[in-house]
Coordinates of C-alpha atoms in Angstrom, one line a residue:
M536 CA -159.0 -90.8 2.6
S537 CA -156.0 -88.5 2.6
G538 CA -156.3 -85.2 0.7
I539 CA -152.8 -85.2 -0.7
F540 CA -151.3 -88.2 -2.6
L541 CA -147.5 -87.9 -2.8
S542 CA -146.4 -90.0 -5.8
H543 CA -142.7 -90.8 -5.6
A544 CA -140.1 -93.4 -6.3
V545 CA -138.9 -95.5 -3.3
A546 CA -135.3 -94.5 -4.1
D547 CA -136.3 -90.9 -3.4
R548 CA -137.8 -91.6 0.1
H549 CA -135.4 -89.0 1.7
L550 CA -136.7 -86.3 -0.6
A551 CA -140.3 -87.3 -0.2
E552 CA -139.8 -87.1 3.6
L553 CA -138.4 -83.6 3.3
L554 CA -141.4 -82.5 1.2
V555 CA -143.8 -84.0 3.7
D556 CA -142.1 -82.2 6.6
F557 CA -142.3 -79.0 4.6
M558 CA -146.0 -79.3 4.0
M559 CA -146.6 -80.1 7.7
D560 CA -144.2 -77.7 9.4
A561 CA -144.2 -74.7 7.0
I562 CA -147.6 -74.9 5.2
G563 CA -149.6 -76.4 8.1
V564 CA -151.0 -79.5 6.4
P565 CA -152.4 -82.0 9.0
K566 CA -150.7 -85.4 9.0
S567 CA -154.0 -87.1 8.2
E568 CA -154.2 -85.3 4.9
I569 CA -151.0 -86.7 3.5
F570 CA -150.4 -90.1 2.0
C571 CA -146.8 -91.1 1.3
S572 CA -146.4 -94.8 0.9
S573 CA -142.7 -95.0 1.9
L574 CA -143.0 -93.2 5.2
T575 CA -144.1 -94.9 8.4
G576 CA -147.4 -93.4 9.6
F577 CA -148.2 -91.9 6.2
G578 CA -148.4 -95.0 4.2
I579 CA -150.2 -98.3 3.9
P580 CA -151.2 -99.9 7.3
L581 CA -150.0 -103.4 8.2
S582 CA -151.9 -106.3 6.8
H583 CA -153.3 -104.3 3.9
D584 CA -152.8 -105.3 0.3
F585 CA -150.3 -102.8 -1.2
N586 CA -151.8 -102.8 -4.8
E587 CA -155.4 -102.6 -3.6
D588 CA -154.6 -99.9 -1.1
M589 CA -152.7 -97.8 -3.6
R590 CA -155.5 -98.1 -6.1
D591 CA -158.1 -97.0 -3.5
R592 CA -155.9 -94.1 -2.3
I593 CA -155.5 -92.6 -5.7
Q594 CA -159.3 -92.6 -6.4
Q595 CA -160.3 -89.3 -4.8
P596 CA -157.4 -87.2 -3.6
K597 CA -157.7 -83.5 -3.6
L598 CA -154.2 -83.0 -4.9
V599 CA -151.7 -85.4 -6.5
I600 CA -148.1 -84.3 -6.1
L601 CA -145.7 -86.0 -8.6
L602 CA -142.1 -86.0 -7.3
M603 CA -140.6 -86.3 -10.7
T604 CA -137.0 -87.4 -10.2
P605 CA -134.8 -89.5 -12.5
A606 CA -135.7 -92.6 -10.5
Y607 CA -139.4 -91.6 -10.8
M608 CA -139.2 -91.3 -14.6
D609 CA -137.6 -94.7 -14.8
S610 CA -140.2 -96.4 -12.6
P611 CA -143.1 -98.2 -14.4
F612 CA -145.1 -98.2 -11.2
C613 CA -144.7 -94.4 -10.8
L614 CA -145.7 -93.8 -14.4
M615 CA -148.8 -95.9 -13.7
E616 CA -149.7 -93.4 -11.0
V617 CA -149.2 -90.6 -13.4
G618 CA -151.5 -92.4 -15.8
A619 CA -154.1 -92.8 -13.1
A620 CA -154.0 -89.1 -12.3
W621 CA -154.4 -88.3 -16.0
V622 CA -157.4 -90.8 -16.4
K623 CA -159.1 -89.5 -13.3
A624 CA -158.6 -85.9 -14.5
F625 CA -157.1 -84.9 -11.2
K626 CA -155.3 -81.7 -10.6
P627 CA -151.6 -82.9 -10.4
L628 CA -148.8 -80.8 -9.1
P629 CA -145.6 -81.9 -10.9
V630 CA -142.5 -81.2 -8.8
V631 CA -139.6 -81.3 -11.3
V632 CA -136.3 -82.4 -9.8
P633 CA -133.2 -81.7 -11.9
P634 CA -131.8 -83.2 -14.0
V635 CA -135.3 -84.0 -15.1
T636 CA -136.6 -81.3 -17.4
F637 CA -140.0 -79.7 -18.1
A638 CA -139.8 -81.2 -21.6
Q639 CA -139.7 -84.7 -20.1
V640 CA -142.7 -83.8 -17.8
T641 CA -144.9 -82.5 -20.7
S642 CA -144.2 -85.7 -22.6
T643 CA -145.9 -87.7 -19.8
I644 CA -148.7 -85.5 -18.4
G645 CA -149.1 -82.8 -21.1
L646 CA -148.8 -79.0 -20.6
K647 CA -149.3 -78.9 -16.9
Q648 CA -147.7 -76.1 -14.9
G649 CA -145.1 -77.5 -12.6
W650 CA -142.6 -76.5 -10.0
N651 CA -138.9 -76.8 -10.2
I652 CA -138.0 -77.9 -6.7
T653 CA -135.0 -75.6 -6.7
D654 CA -137.0 -72.5 -7.5
S655 CA -137.5 -70.9 -4.1
K656 CA -139.5 -68.0 -5.6
K657 CA -142.4 -70.3 -6.3
L658 CA -142.7 -71.7 -2.7
Q659 CA -145.5 -69.2 -2.0
E660 CA -147.4 -70.5 -5.1
V661 CA -146.9 -74.1 -3.9
R662 CA -148.3 -73.1 -0.5
D663 CA -151.3 -71.4 -2.1
T664 CA -152.0 -74.5 -4.3
V665 CA -151.9 -76.9 -1.4
L666 CA -154.1 -74.8 0.9
Q667 CA -156.6 -74.1 -1.8
A668 CA -156.8 -77.8 -2.7
L669 CA -157.4 -78.8 0.9
G670 CA -159.5 -75.8 1.8
I671 CA -157.6 -75.1 5.0
Q672 CA -156.0 -72.0 6.4
G673 CA -152.6 -73.4 7.4
H674 CA -149.8 -71.7 9.3
D675 CA -149.3 -68.0 9.4
N676 CA -146.8 -66.2 7.2
H677 CA -144.2 -65.9 10.0
T678 CA -144.1 -69.7 10.6
F679 CA -144.0 -70.3 6.8
D680 CA -141.1 -67.9 6.2
R681 CA -139.1 -69.4 9.1
K682 CA -139.6 -73.0 8.0
K683 CA -139.0 -72.0 4.4
E684 CA -135.4 -71.2 5.3
K685 CA -134.9 -74.6 6.8
W686 CA -136.4 -76.2 3.7
L687 CA -133.9 -74.5 1.5
H688 CA -131.0 -75.5 3.7
D689 CA -132.1 -79.1 3.9
L690 CA -133.0 -79.4 0.2
A691 CA -129.4 -78.7 -1.0
K692 CA -128.2 -81.7 1.1
Q693 CA -131.0 -84.1 0.0
L694 CA -130.5 -83.3 -3.7
K695 CA -126.9 -84.5 -3.4
K696 CA -128.3 -87.9 -2.4
L697 CA -130.5 -88.1 -5.5
A698 CA -130.3 -91.5 -7.2
P699 CA -129.1 -91.0 -10.8
S700 CA -130.9 -92.5 -13.7
P701 CA -129.3 -95.6 -15.3
K702 CA -130.7 -94.4 -18.7
V703 CA -129.1 -92.0 -21.0
A704 CA -130.5 -89.8 -23.7
R705 CA -130.3 -91.0 -27.3
A706 CA -128.1 -88.1 -28.3
E707 CA -125.8 -88.8 -25.4
L708 CA -125.7 -92.5 -26.3
K709 CA -124.8 -91.6 -29.9
N710 CA -122.1 -89.3 -28.8
A711 CA -120.7 -92.0 -26.5
E712 CA -120.8 -94.5 -29.4
A713 CA -119.1 -92.1 -31.7
G714 CA -116.4 -91.4 -29.1
K715 CA -115.9 -95.2 -28.6
L716 CA -115.5 -95.6 -32.4
A717 CA -113.1 -92.7 -32.6
A718 CA -111.1 -94.2 -29.7
Q719 CA -111.0 -97.6 -31.4
K720 CA -109.8 -96.1 -34.6
K721 CA -107.1 -94.2 -32.7
L722 CA -106.1 -97.3 -30.8
A723 CA -105.9 -99.2 -34.1
A724 CA -103.7 -96.4 -35.6
K725 CA -101.5 -96.6 -32.5
A726 CA -101.2 -100.3 -32.8
E727 CA -100.2 -100.0 -36.4
E728 CA -97.7 -97.3 -35.5
N729 CA -96.3 -99.5 -32.8
A730 CA -96.0 -102.4 -35.2
R731 CA -94.0 -100.1 -37.6
L732 CA -91.8 -98.9 -34.8
D733 CA -91.2 -102.5 -33.7
A734 CA -90.2 -103.4 -37.3
R735 CA -87.9 -100.4 -37.4
L736 CA -86.4 -101.4 -34.1
E737 CA -85.7 -104.9 -35.3
A738 CA -84.2 -103.5 -38.5
L739 CA -81.9 -101.2 -36.4
K740 CA -80.9 -104.1 -34.2
A741 CA -79.8 -105.9 -37.4
F742 CA -77.4 -103.0 -38.0
Q743 CA -76.2 -102.8 -34.4
P744 CA -72.4 -102.7 -34.4
S745 CA -70.8 -105.8 -32.8
A746 CA -67.7 -106.1 -30.7
L747 CA -65.3 -108.9 -29.7
I748 CA -63.3 -108.8 -26.5
I749 CA -60.0 -110.5 -26.3
E750 CA -59.1 -110.5 -22.6
D751 CA -57.9 -113.2 -20.2
E752 CA -58.9 -111.4 -17.0
P753 CA -62.6 -112.2 -16.4
I754 CA -63.3 -109.1 -14.2
I755 CA -61.7 -106.7 -16.8
A756 CA -63.6 -108.5 -19.6
M757 CA -66.9 -107.9 -17.7
D758 CA -66.1 -104.2 -17.3
I759 CA -65.3 -103.8 -20.9
E760 CA -68.4 -105.7 -21.9
E761 CA -70.6 -103.4 -19.8
L762 CA -69.0 -100.3 -21.3
L763 CA -69.4 -101.5 -24.9
T764 CA -73.0 -102.4 -24.3
K765 CA -73.7 -98.9 -22.9
Q766 CA -72.1 -97.5 -26.1
G767 CA -74.6 -99.4 -28.2
F768 CA -72.4 -102.4 -29.3
K769 CA -73.5 -106.0 -29.2
V770 CA -70.7 -108.0 -27.6
V771 CA -70.7 -111.2 -29.7
G772 CA -68.0 -113.0 -27.7
I773 CA -65.1 -113.0 -25.2
A774 CA -61.8 -114.8 -26.0
R775 CA -59.0 -115.7 -23.6
T776 CA -56.5 -117.0 -26.1
E777 CA -55.4 -116.4 -29.7
R778 CA -57.1 -119.6 -30.9
E779 CA -60.4 -118.5 -29.3
A780 CA -60.0 -115.0 -30.8
L781 CA -59.5 -116.4 -34.3
D782 CA -62.5 -118.6 -34.1
L783 CA -64.8 -115.9 -32.9
G784 CA -63.4 -113.1 -35.0
L785 CA -63.5 -115.0 -38.3
R786 CA -66.9 -116.5 -37.6
L787 CA -68.7 -113.5 -36.1
R788 CA -66.9 -110.7 -38.0
P789 CA -67.1 -108.0 -35.3
D790 CA -66.9 -104.2 -36.0
I791 CA -64.8 -103.4 -33.0
I792 CA -62.1 -105.5 -31.3
T793 CA -60.6 -104.7 -27.9
T794 CA -57.6 -106.9 -27.1
D795 CA -54.9 -107.4 -24.6
I796 CA -51.4 -108.2 -25.9
Q797 CA -50.4 -111.1 -23.6
L798 CA -53.2 -113.7 -23.5
A799 CA -53.9 -116.6 -21.1
D800 CA -51.8 -119.3 -22.8
G801 CA -49.0 -117.0 -23.6
S802 CA -50.2 -116.3 -27.1
S803 CA -50.3 -112.9 -28.7
G804 CA -53.3 -110.6 -29.0
I805 CA -51.3 -108.7 -31.7
D806 CA -51.0 -111.8 -33.8
A807 CA -54.7 -112.7 -33.3
V808 CA -55.8 -109.2 -34.5
N809 CA -53.5 -109.2 -37.5
T810 CA -54.8 -112.6 -38.7
I811 CA -58.4 -111.5 -38.2
L812 CA -57.8 -108.2 -40.1
E813 CA -56.6 -110.2 -43.1
T814 CA -60.2 -111.3 -43.6
I815 CA -62.4 -108.5 -42.2
N816 CA -62.3 -104.8 -41.7
A817 CA -62.6 -103.8 -38.0
G818 CA -61.6 -101.2 -35.5
V819 CA -59.0 -102.2 -32.9
V820 CA -58.3 -100.9 -29.4
F821 CA -55.4 -102.5 -27.5
V822 CA -56.0 -102.6 -23.7
T823 CA -52.8 -103.7 -22.2
A824 CA -50.3 -103.3 -19.3
F825 CA -47.4 -103.9 -21.9
P826 CA -47.7 -101.0 -24.3
E827 CA -44.0 -101.3 -25.2
R828 CA -44.6 -104.6 -27.0
L829 CA -46.5 -102.7 -29.6
L830 CA -43.2 -101.1 -30.6
N831 CA -41.6 -104.4 -31.3
G832 CA -44.7 -106.2 -32.7
N833 CA -46.5 -105.8 -35.9
R834 CA -49.1 -103.2 -34.8
P835 CA -52.1 -102.9 -37.1
D836 CA -52.7 -99.5 -38.8
S837 CA -55.3 -97.2 -37.3
S838 CA -55.3 -99.1 -34.0
Y839 CA -55.7 -97.3 -30.6
L840 CA -54.0 -97.9 -27.3
V841 CA -55.3 -97.8 -23.7
T842 CA -52.9 -98.6 -21.0
K843 CA -53.8 -100.7 -17.9
P844 CA -55.0 -99.7 -15.4
F845 CA -57.4 -97.5 -17.3
G846 CA -60.3 -95.3 -16.7
M847 CA -63.6 -96.2 -18.4
E848 CA -63.9 -92.7 -19.9
V849 CA -60.6 -93.1 -21.7
L850 CA -61.5 -96.5 -23.1
A851 CA -65.0 -95.2 -24.1
E852 CA -63.4 -92.3 -26.0
K853 CA -60.9 -94.6 -27.8
V854 CA -63.6 -97.1 -28.8
K855 CA -65.7 -94.2 -30.2
E856 CA -62.7 -92.9 -32.2
S857 CA -61.9 -96.3 -33.5
Y858 CA -65.5 -97.0 -34.6
A859 CA -65.6 -93.5 -36.3
D860 CA -62.4 -94.4 -38.3
L861 CA -64.0 -97.7 -39.3
L862 CA -67.1 -96.0 -40.6
R863 CA -65.0 -93.5 -42.6
Q864 CA -63.0 -96.4 -44.1
R865 CA -66.1 -98.3 -45.1
E866 CA -67.6 -95.2 -46.7
Y867 CA -64.4 -94.6 -48.6
I868 CA -64.4 -98.2 -49.9
E869 CA -68.1 -97.9 -50.9
R870 CA -67.4 -94.8 -52.9
K871 CA -64.5 -96.3 -54.8

């Protein structure tokens, strides 16, 4: 039987192989003295029963090395091997691989002195322990020191491949659950805030100022509609004749009216606006190529004029001024 039984998780085969190479190349342990179930030539021969062979192998080893990684601590089979070593009262060498801690090790095998695999200062003690257990001389110090440097270099690479544990500490779980609960509360608060903002937005939409466009040229009407929309107005309709204007104006009661003077059927935008203003209070901006007709017609008070062809900036400014006048008039009426 082999003198050293290397107990490890299958997921840590790469790390077990590195440790086997270190014992052979640096310490000088003969291959026949090492049993490592996952390595070819060091494990269970073909045709042998795995469970029976493992049971026989762990009966009389001179040293049991426990490669205690996260995967090892999660493996029931590995912990059975720990239990066997404890029952047989063997001298185990716990090799603690972070993030496994010594506190976790002592909870499984008691107060056994172990080796943190990253502690290079204890490599000489590991060497002495192995040689003493096997009763052999091993390699000389020069060989050990040279191979030790290679071990340290290769170990850093292999630790990066370490399989993480799927388990978490209870404290970590509680913290995660508390974080989840806090996030859910925050999400609920955000949802409530969004609902309030949506309600406020709908309320603001209800107070969105409206506009009526009286214009018989479709392209010009579209340009004016785009401008009014950008200024925050809701365009409630576009009329091409006096009759259409009266229907829309009296029914929809706009806050702002932009109107041409000469409409599609020869009717008058001035007459349409004056009739509408007999019923509602609205700001008026005339957009026309015939501004002189305002001199002869019955122009409404506080109306504004933009002459065609016009710049959008000019029209935007006149609409803004007209709406400001309207708000002042309404405020004055409310105070009376």
